[in-house]
Short mmCIF file of C-alpha atoms and ligand atoms in Angstrom, two decimals:
data_model
loop_
_atom_site.label_atom_id
_atom_site.label_comp_id
_atom_site.label_asym_id
_atom_site.label_seq_id
_atom_site.Cartn_x
_atom_site.Cartn_y
_atom_site.Cartn_z
CA MET A 1 161.99 169.60 -96.48
CA GLY A 2 161.55 168.65 -92.67
CA LYS A 3 160.29 165.80 -91.19
CA LYS A 4 156.99 164.52 -91.79
CA VAL A 5 154.63 164.22 -88.83
CA GLY A 6 151.32 162.90 -89.33
CA ILE A 7 148.03 163.91 -87.53
CA LEU A 8 144.76 162.03 -87.23
CA THR A 9 141.44 162.40 -85.44
CA GLY A 10 139.76 159.15 -84.24
CA GLY A 11 136.46 158.41 -82.52
CA GLY A 12 133.43 160.11 -81.91
CA ASP A 13 134.27 163.96 -83.14
CA CYS A 14 133.97 166.79 -80.50
CA PRO A 15 134.29 170.62 -80.25
CA GLY A 16 138.28 171.74 -79.73
CA LEU A 17 139.73 168.82 -82.16
CA ASN A 18 140.48 171.74 -84.96
CA SER A 19 142.03 173.84 -82.16
CA VAL A 20 144.67 171.20 -81.64
CA ILE A 21 145.05 170.55 -85.17
CA ARG A 22 145.65 173.99 -85.50
CA ALA A 23 148.19 174.93 -82.99
CA ALA A 24 150.06 171.56 -83.73
CA VAL A 25 150.63 172.28 -87.53
CA TRP A 26 151.14 175.96 -87.01
CA LYS A 27 153.93 175.17 -84.37
CA GLY A 28 155.34 172.48 -86.25
CA ILE A 29 155.69 174.13 -89.39
CA THR A 30 156.92 177.58 -87.92
CA GLU A 31 159.18 176.45 -84.80
CA HIS A 32 160.23 172.69 -85.58
CA GLY A 33 160.36 172.97 -89.49
CA PHE A 34 158.41 169.76 -89.95
CA GLU A 35 156.39 169.02 -92.89
CA MET A 36 152.69 168.38 -91.81
CA ILE A 37 150.48 165.74 -93.24
CA GLY A 38 146.64 165.06 -91.89
CA ILE A 39 145.86 161.26 -92.11
CA LEU A 40 142.17 161.43 -93.07
CA GLU A 41 139.01 159.58 -91.10
CA GLY A 42 141.39 158.17 -88.42
CA TRP A 43 142.88 154.84 -88.65
CA LYS A 44 141.39 154.53 -91.99
CA GLY A 45 143.27 156.85 -93.39
CA LEU A 46 146.62 155.27 -92.17
CA LEU A 47 145.12 151.73 -93.55
CA GLU A 48 144.29 153.13 -96.83
CA ASN A 49 146.49 155.84 -97.46
CA LEU A 50 144.32 158.60 -97.03
CA THR A 51 146.47 161.98 -96.86
CA ALA A 52 146.25 165.73 -96.90
CA ASN A 53 148.86 168.24 -96.85
CA LEU A 54 148.47 170.94 -93.83
CA THR A 55 149.89 174.38 -94.40
CA VAL A 56 149.57 177.38 -91.68
CA GLU A 57 147.14 178.94 -94.16
CA ASP A 58 144.75 175.77 -93.95
CA VAL A 59 144.80 175.73 -90.01
CA SER A 60 144.62 179.53 -89.42
CA PRO A 61 140.76 179.88 -89.88
CA LEU A 62 140.20 176.92 -87.62
CA TRP A 63 139.96 179.00 -84.11
CA ASN A 64 136.63 178.83 -83.57
CA GLN A 65 135.43 175.66 -85.63
CA GLY A 66 133.98 172.64 -84.27
CA GLY A 67 134.17 168.86 -85.61
CA THR A 68 137.30 167.82 -87.42
CA ILE A 69 138.80 169.20 -91.02
CA LEU A 70 140.37 165.70 -90.79
CA LYS A 71 137.13 163.86 -90.64
CA THR A 72 137.18 160.62 -88.11
CA SER A 73 135.93 157.11 -87.85
CA ARG A 74 135.74 154.65 -85.32
CA THR A 75 137.74 151.89 -87.68
CA ASN A 76 139.93 149.44 -85.52
CA PRO A 77 142.82 148.32 -87.26
CA TYR A 78 143.16 145.52 -84.55
CA LYS A 79 140.21 144.16 -86.04
CA MET A 80 141.03 143.96 -89.26
CA GLN A 81 142.64 141.34 -91.40
CA ASP A 82 146.21 142.58 -91.65
CA GLY A 83 145.33 145.78 -89.82
CA ALA A 84 148.32 146.41 -87.47
CA ASP A 85 150.75 145.59 -90.32
CA LYS A 86 149.01 147.72 -92.96
CA CYS A 87 149.60 150.71 -90.61
CA LEU A 88 153.18 149.60 -89.92
CA ASN A 89 153.83 149.53 -93.63
CA ASN A 90 152.14 152.60 -94.72
CA PHE A 91 153.68 154.64 -91.76
CA SER A 92 156.76 153.71 -93.51
CA LYS A 93 155.35 154.15 -96.96
CA LEU A 94 154.41 157.57 -96.42
CA GLY A 95 157.69 158.65 -94.62
CA LEU A 96 156.29 159.46 -91.43
CA HIS A 97 158.98 160.46 -88.82
CA ALA A 98 156.04 160.64 -86.19
CA LEU A 99 152.23 160.91 -85.70
CA ILE A 100 149.69 162.51 -83.39
CA ALA A 101 146.57 160.51 -82.56
CA ILE A 102 144.02 162.60 -81.14
CA GLY A 103 141.29 160.34 -79.40
CA GLY A 104 139.41 159.22 -76.63
CA ASP A 105 140.06 155.63 -74.91
CA ASP A 106 139.79 153.44 -78.23
CA THR A 107 142.10 155.43 -80.57
CA LEU A 108 144.34 155.92 -77.77
CA SER A 109 144.69 151.99 -77.23
CA VAL A 110 145.59 151.73 -80.92
CA ALA A 111 148.21 154.40 -81.01
CA HIS A 112 149.50 152.25 -77.68
CA LYS A 113 149.54 149.35 -79.35
CA LEU A 114 151.40 151.04 -82.73
CA PHE A 115 153.63 152.34 -80.14
CA GLN A 116 154.57 149.29 -78.70
CA ALA A 117 154.94 148.03 -82.17
CA LYS A 118 157.69 150.77 -82.55
CA LEU A 119 155.89 153.29 -84.17
CA ASN A 120 156.69 157.14 -83.11
CA ILE A 121 153.64 157.88 -81.79
CA VAL A 122 152.12 160.93 -79.51
CA GLY A 123 148.65 160.86 -78.14
CA VAL A 124 146.25 163.59 -77.37
CA PRO A 125 143.27 162.67 -75.20
CA LYS A 126 139.70 163.85 -76.49
CA THR A 127 136.09 163.18 -75.71
CA ILE A 128 133.12 165.06 -74.73
CA ASP A 129 132.49 162.42 -71.93
CA ASN A 130 135.60 163.21 -70.19
CA ASP A 131 136.19 159.86 -68.92
CA VAL A 132 140.08 159.62 -70.00
CA PRO A 133 141.79 158.66 -66.71
CA ALA A 134 145.22 160.35 -67.13
CA THR A 135 143.81 163.84 -67.32
CA ASP A 136 141.50 166.03 -65.19
CA TYR A 137 139.76 167.27 -68.39
CA THR A 138 139.43 166.42 -71.81
CA PHE A 139 138.53 169.45 -74.46
CA GLY A 140 135.25 169.04 -76.14
CA PHE A 141 133.47 168.27 -71.99
CA ASP A 142 133.08 171.77 -71.33
CA THR A 143 131.37 172.49 -74.52
CA ALA A 144 129.00 169.72 -74.15
CA VAL A 145 127.97 170.64 -70.25
CA ASN A 146 127.28 174.22 -71.61
CA ILE A 147 125.08 173.10 -74.43
CA ALA A 148 123.25 170.51 -71.90
CA THR A 149 122.91 173.07 -69.22
CA GLU A 150 121.02 175.76 -71.81
CA ALA A 151 118.96 173.01 -72.92
CA LEU A 152 118.17 172.21 -69.26
CA ASP A 153 117.30 175.73 -68.91
CA ARG A 154 115.05 175.94 -71.84
CA CYS A 155 113.38 172.66 -70.26
CA HIS A 156 112.26 174.34 -67.11
CA THR A 157 110.28 177.15 -68.56
CA THR A 158 108.27 174.69 -70.42
CA ALA A 159 108.01 172.11 -67.97
CA ALA A 160 106.98 174.79 -65.49
CA SER A 161 103.96 176.47 -68.07
CA HIS A 162 102.69 172.94 -68.51
CA LYS A 163 103.11 171.65 -64.88
CA ARG A 164 105.13 168.65 -66.50
CA VAL A 165 107.85 166.42 -65.57
CA LEU A 166 110.81 166.48 -68.52
CA VAL A 167 113.28 163.91 -68.78
CA VAL A 168 116.62 165.05 -70.45
CA GLU A 169 118.90 162.59 -71.55
CA LEU A 170 122.76 163.38 -72.11
CA MET A 171 125.50 161.84 -73.41
CA GLY A 172 128.65 160.03 -71.62
CA ARG A 173 128.36 156.28 -72.03
CA HIS A 174 129.58 155.00 -68.85
CA ALA A 175 130.62 157.93 -67.31
CA GLY A 176 128.00 160.65 -65.89
CA TRP A 177 130.21 163.97 -66.12
CA ILE A 178 128.29 165.37 -68.50
CA THR A 179 124.94 164.64 -66.55
CA LEU A 180 126.21 165.77 -63.43
CA HIS A 181 127.94 169.23 -64.34
CA ALA A 182 125.01 170.03 -66.58
CA GLY A 183 122.56 168.47 -64.16
CA ILE A 184 123.65 170.69 -61.26
CA ALA A 185 124.55 173.91 -63.63
CA GLY A 186 120.87 173.40 -65.13
CA GLY A 187 118.89 173.17 -61.76
CA ALA A 188 118.15 169.26 -62.50
CA ASP A 189 115.93 167.92 -59.58
CA LEU A 190 117.21 164.47 -60.26
CA ILE A 191 120.33 163.54 -61.40
CA ILE A 192 121.12 160.00 -62.43
CA VAL A 193 124.39 158.62 -63.85
CA PRO A 194 125.82 155.16 -64.64
CA GLU A 195 127.57 155.29 -61.87
CA LYS A 196 124.84 154.00 -59.64
CA PRO A 197 122.25 151.83 -60.94
CA PHE A 198 118.55 153.67 -59.71
CA ASP A 199 115.73 152.13 -58.91
CA ILE A 200 112.27 153.52 -60.73
CA GLU A 201 110.06 153.27 -57.84
CA GLU A 202 112.33 155.49 -55.83
CA VAL A 203 112.55 157.92 -58.47
CA CYS A 204 109.04 158.32 -58.44
CA ASN A 205 108.54 158.48 -54.98
CA ARG A 206 110.99 161.52 -54.96
CA LEU A 207 108.86 163.33 -57.83
CA ILE A 208 105.57 162.69 -55.81
CA LYS A 209 107.41 164.29 -52.71
CA LEU A 210 108.50 167.05 -54.92
CA LYS A 211 104.94 168.05 -55.58
CA GLU A 212 103.61 167.34 -52.41
CA SER A 213 106.22 169.87 -51.29
CA GLY A 214 104.49 172.29 -53.64
CA LYS A 215 106.74 172.15 -56.58
CA ASP A 216 104.27 171.38 -59.93
CA HIS A 217 107.06 170.72 -62.30
CA ALA A 218 110.24 168.64 -62.13
CA LEU A 219 113.33 168.15 -63.86
CA VAL A 220 115.20 165.03 -64.56
CA ALA A 221 118.75 164.75 -66.18
CA VAL A 222 119.52 161.09 -67.03
CA ALA A 223 122.74 159.60 -68.61
CA GLU A 224 122.35 157.35 -71.55
CA GLY A 225 124.16 155.12 -69.68
CA ALA A 226 122.11 154.71 -66.70
CA LYS A 227 121.42 151.80 -65.30
CA LEU A 228 117.76 150.70 -64.02
CA ALA A 229 118.40 148.42 -61.06
CA VAL A 230 117.27 144.68 -61.07
CA LYS A 231 116.66 142.51 -57.93
CA GLU A 232 118.88 139.69 -59.63
CA ASP A 233 121.34 141.67 -61.04
CA LYS A 234 123.45 144.21 -59.06
CA ASP A 235 124.97 145.86 -61.85
CA GLY A 236 121.48 147.20 -63.25
CA THR A 237 120.72 146.78 -66.94
CA PHE A 238 121.08 149.30 -70.03
CA VAL A 239 118.74 150.60 -72.44
CA LEU A 240 120.08 150.09 -76.00
CA LYS A 241 119.40 151.57 -79.14
CA ASN A 242 120.07 148.04 -80.61
CA LEU A 243 122.21 145.31 -80.27
CA GLU A 244 124.74 146.00 -82.61
CA ARG A 245 128.39 146.75 -81.32
CA ASP A 246 131.01 149.32 -82.64
CA PRO A 247 134.20 148.00 -83.68
CA PHE A 248 135.50 148.40 -80.16
CA GLY A 249 132.90 146.58 -78.98
CA HIS A 250 130.70 149.34 -77.55
CA VAL A 251 127.10 149.19 -76.90
CA LYS A 252 124.74 151.51 -78.56
CA LEU A 253 122.86 153.50 -76.13
CA GLY A 254 119.64 155.59 -76.21
CA GLY A 255 116.48 155.40 -75.27
CA ILE A 256 116.75 155.69 -71.29
CA ALA A 257 114.57 159.02 -71.31
CA LYS A 258 111.80 157.51 -72.95
CA VAL A 259 111.37 154.35 -70.97
CA LEU A 260 111.91 156.40 -67.77
CA ALA A 261 109.02 158.85 -68.81
CA ASP A 262 106.62 156.30 -69.68
CA GLU A 263 107.39 154.91 -66.30
CA ILE A 264 107.07 158.28 -64.45
CA GLU A 265 103.77 158.85 -66.07
CA GLY A 266 102.18 155.25 -65.78
CA ARG A 267 103.16 154.84 -61.96
CA THR A 268 102.61 158.59 -60.90
CA GLY A 269 99.75 160.13 -62.80
CA MET A 270 101.88 163.12 -63.58
CA GLU A 271 102.26 164.35 -67.00
CA THR A 272 105.87 163.44 -68.49
CA ARG A 273 107.76 163.89 -71.78
CA SER A 274 111.25 163.35 -72.56
CA VAL A 275 114.06 164.61 -74.87
CA SER A 276 117.53 163.06 -75.82
CA LEU A 277 119.96 165.93 -76.80
CA GLY A 278 121.94 163.31 -78.49
CA HIS A 279 124.95 164.63 -81.21
CA ILE A 280 123.84 168.35 -80.24
CA GLN A 281 125.93 167.92 -77.50
CA ARG A 282 128.99 167.20 -80.10
CA GLY A 283 128.35 170.13 -82.62
CA GLY A 284 128.91 173.47 -83.23
CA ASN A 285 131.57 175.56 -82.10
CA PRO A 286 133.78 175.17 -79.07
CA THR A 287 133.77 177.13 -76.04
CA ALA A 288 136.56 179.20 -75.18
CA PHE A 289 137.84 176.77 -72.42
CA ASP A 290 138.20 174.10 -74.97
CA ARG A 291 139.63 176.30 -77.74
CA VAL A 292 142.16 177.20 -75.14
CA LEU A 293 142.79 173.51 -73.61
CA GLY A 294 142.90 172.30 -77.44
CA THR A 295 145.52 174.73 -78.56
CA ARG A 296 147.87 173.90 -75.50
CA PHE A 297 147.35 170.36 -76.02
CA GLY A 298 148.42 170.82 -79.77
CA LEU A 299 151.29 172.69 -78.93
CA ALA A 300 152.49 170.29 -76.10
CA ALA A 301 152.28 167.31 -78.40
CA ILE A 302 154.10 168.62 -81.57
CA ASP A 303 156.77 169.60 -78.70
CA LEU A 304 156.76 166.17 -77.41
CA ILE A 305 157.49 165.08 -81.17
CA ALA A 306 160.34 167.57 -81.47
CA ARG A 307 162.01 166.05 -78.25
CA LYS A 308 161.30 162.35 -79.55
CA ASP A 309 159.44 161.71 -76.22
CA PHE A 310 157.27 159.52 -77.95
CA GLY A 311 154.60 156.94 -76.12
CA LYS A 312 152.95 159.86 -74.13
CA ILE A 313 149.66 161.60 -74.30
CA THR A 314 149.59 165.45 -73.41
CA ALA A 315 147.52 165.82 -70.33
CA LEU A 316 145.70 168.56 -67.76
CA ARG A 317 146.70 168.30 -64.41
CA GLY A 318 145.38 171.08 -62.03
CA ASN A 319 146.43 173.97 -64.38
CA GLU A 320 149.80 172.65 -65.93
CA ILE A 321 149.85 170.53 -68.95
CA VAL A 322 152.08 167.49 -68.43
CA ALA A 323 152.89 164.39 -70.49
CA VAL A 324 151.67 161.15 -69.34
CA GLU A 325 152.40 157.36 -70.46
CA LEU A 326 150.12 156.20 -73.43
CA GLU A 327 149.55 153.05 -71.13
CA LYS A 328 147.85 155.50 -68.27
CA ALA A 329 145.58 156.34 -70.34
CA VAL A 330 144.11 153.34 -71.94
CA GLY A 331 141.94 150.38 -70.70
CA SER A 332 139.99 152.19 -67.83
CA THR A 333 137.17 154.67 -67.77
CA LYS A 334 137.29 157.67 -65.45
CA THR A 335 134.14 157.46 -63.77
CA ILE A 336 132.41 159.74 -61.01
CA PRO A 337 134.27 158.77 -57.91
CA ASP A 338 132.53 157.75 -54.73
CA ASN A 339 133.25 161.30 -53.07
CA MET A 340 131.51 162.99 -55.57
CA MET A 341 128.59 161.32 -55.95
CA PRO A 342 126.68 162.94 -53.11
CA LEU A 343 126.50 165.70 -55.56
CA THR A 344 124.03 164.05 -57.75
CA GLU A 345 121.22 164.00 -54.73
CA PHE A 346 121.98 167.16 -52.77
CA PHE A 347 118.94 169.02 -54.72
CA ALA A 348 116.76 166.08 -55.26
CA PRO A 349 113.88 165.61 -52.59
CA GLN A 350 114.91 163.16 -49.94
CA LEU A 351 112.84 160.41 -48.77
CA THR A 352 112.64 159.75 -45.46
CA LYS A 353 114.66 156.15 -44.46
CA GLU A 354 112.69 153.59 -43.04
CA LYS A 355 113.60 152.09 -39.64
CA GLY A 356 114.83 149.09 -38.79
O1 F6P B 401 132.14 158.74 -77.14
C1 F6P B 401 131.42 160.19 -77.20
C2 F6P B 401 130.18 159.80 -77.67
O2 F6P B 401 129.09 160.91 -78.01
C3 F6P B 401 129.33 159.15 -76.49
O3 F6P B 401 128.79 160.03 -75.39
C4 F6P B 401 128.26 158.50 -77.16
O4 F6P B 401 127.57 157.45 -76.39
C5 F6P B 401 128.67 157.71 -78.54
O5 F6P B 401 129.84 158.62 -78.42
C6 F6P B 401 127.83 158.08 -79.47
O6 F6P B 401 128.94 157.49 -80.79
P1 F6P B 401 128.23 158.05 -82.33
O7 F6P B 401 128.49 159.09 -82.86
O8 F6P B 401 129.26 156.81 -83.14
O9 F6P B 401 126.84 157.41 -82.31
#
């Protein structure tokens, strides 16, 4: 028997996770002679010893499957009594040589702490939000953008038939990448992202301007984490599903499209509807791009383990897969940089600036 290597998926699922698992397990067994085991349900599996043996036959059919065969959870061992110690003990009880943790900022921050506690860990960045700082792209993002773009395309025709405004809410937490990309690709008239708090009056004025220019319908793409500008608070304010926080302290966003649609209709008299795409953006089969990126990450991750190059994540820089220190991938959010923000405005009706 070769050395035992574990693999887990944590946080929100995304299309492409199974591509990573397939590639890492396949190469781990066939080229490096590792014994590969799945740790189920993210960090919960390491806390509770939930595991499954993985063979090439198990992973071979996964080339196009969305979701994760390993299941996932938002379990945070560092928020549980003796959680970290349990992870360390179970790691050795299971006889693990090393572990691949596939996840976003939350999962990778746990991986980083466990690496500092001397576990042999490598990470693979994933998320539809594309907000992990160390990599140009995460897999899952391309699929989400394509789903969102198709939804926007569909909204155009119904909005046009009814001469309505349609407000479409997209995921991405505190980063507007999905909304920016899908908004451009899907021909949105207004693109509203969390990176810049928005003024409701300005949104309405732009829609009125659009109508006056002869367009009888409009599409607004808004990120779930977009913030309403409030005079006294320069950071703006979120719309929340409820006040609950998840185990990593994140607020539960959702509902901005409905709030915005009601305001637009009330203030402009334009008939307005809202749509929230929600988890549809995370479901189904990955695009070819995400399958390939996931596969390249999986192969690179298992090679890092073979080289005992622990404490790193795989990352895409240009078209190269590189290894980056875990600490550079955690603790911050990659948002839309200032030099890309004009893209959110380019196709929007421009308001004449008041002089003086
Ligand atoms: O991080 C991915 C993501 O889909 C975010 O875009 C979204 O805010 C969040 O997860 C939703 O989380 P959950 O699936 O736990 O509701």
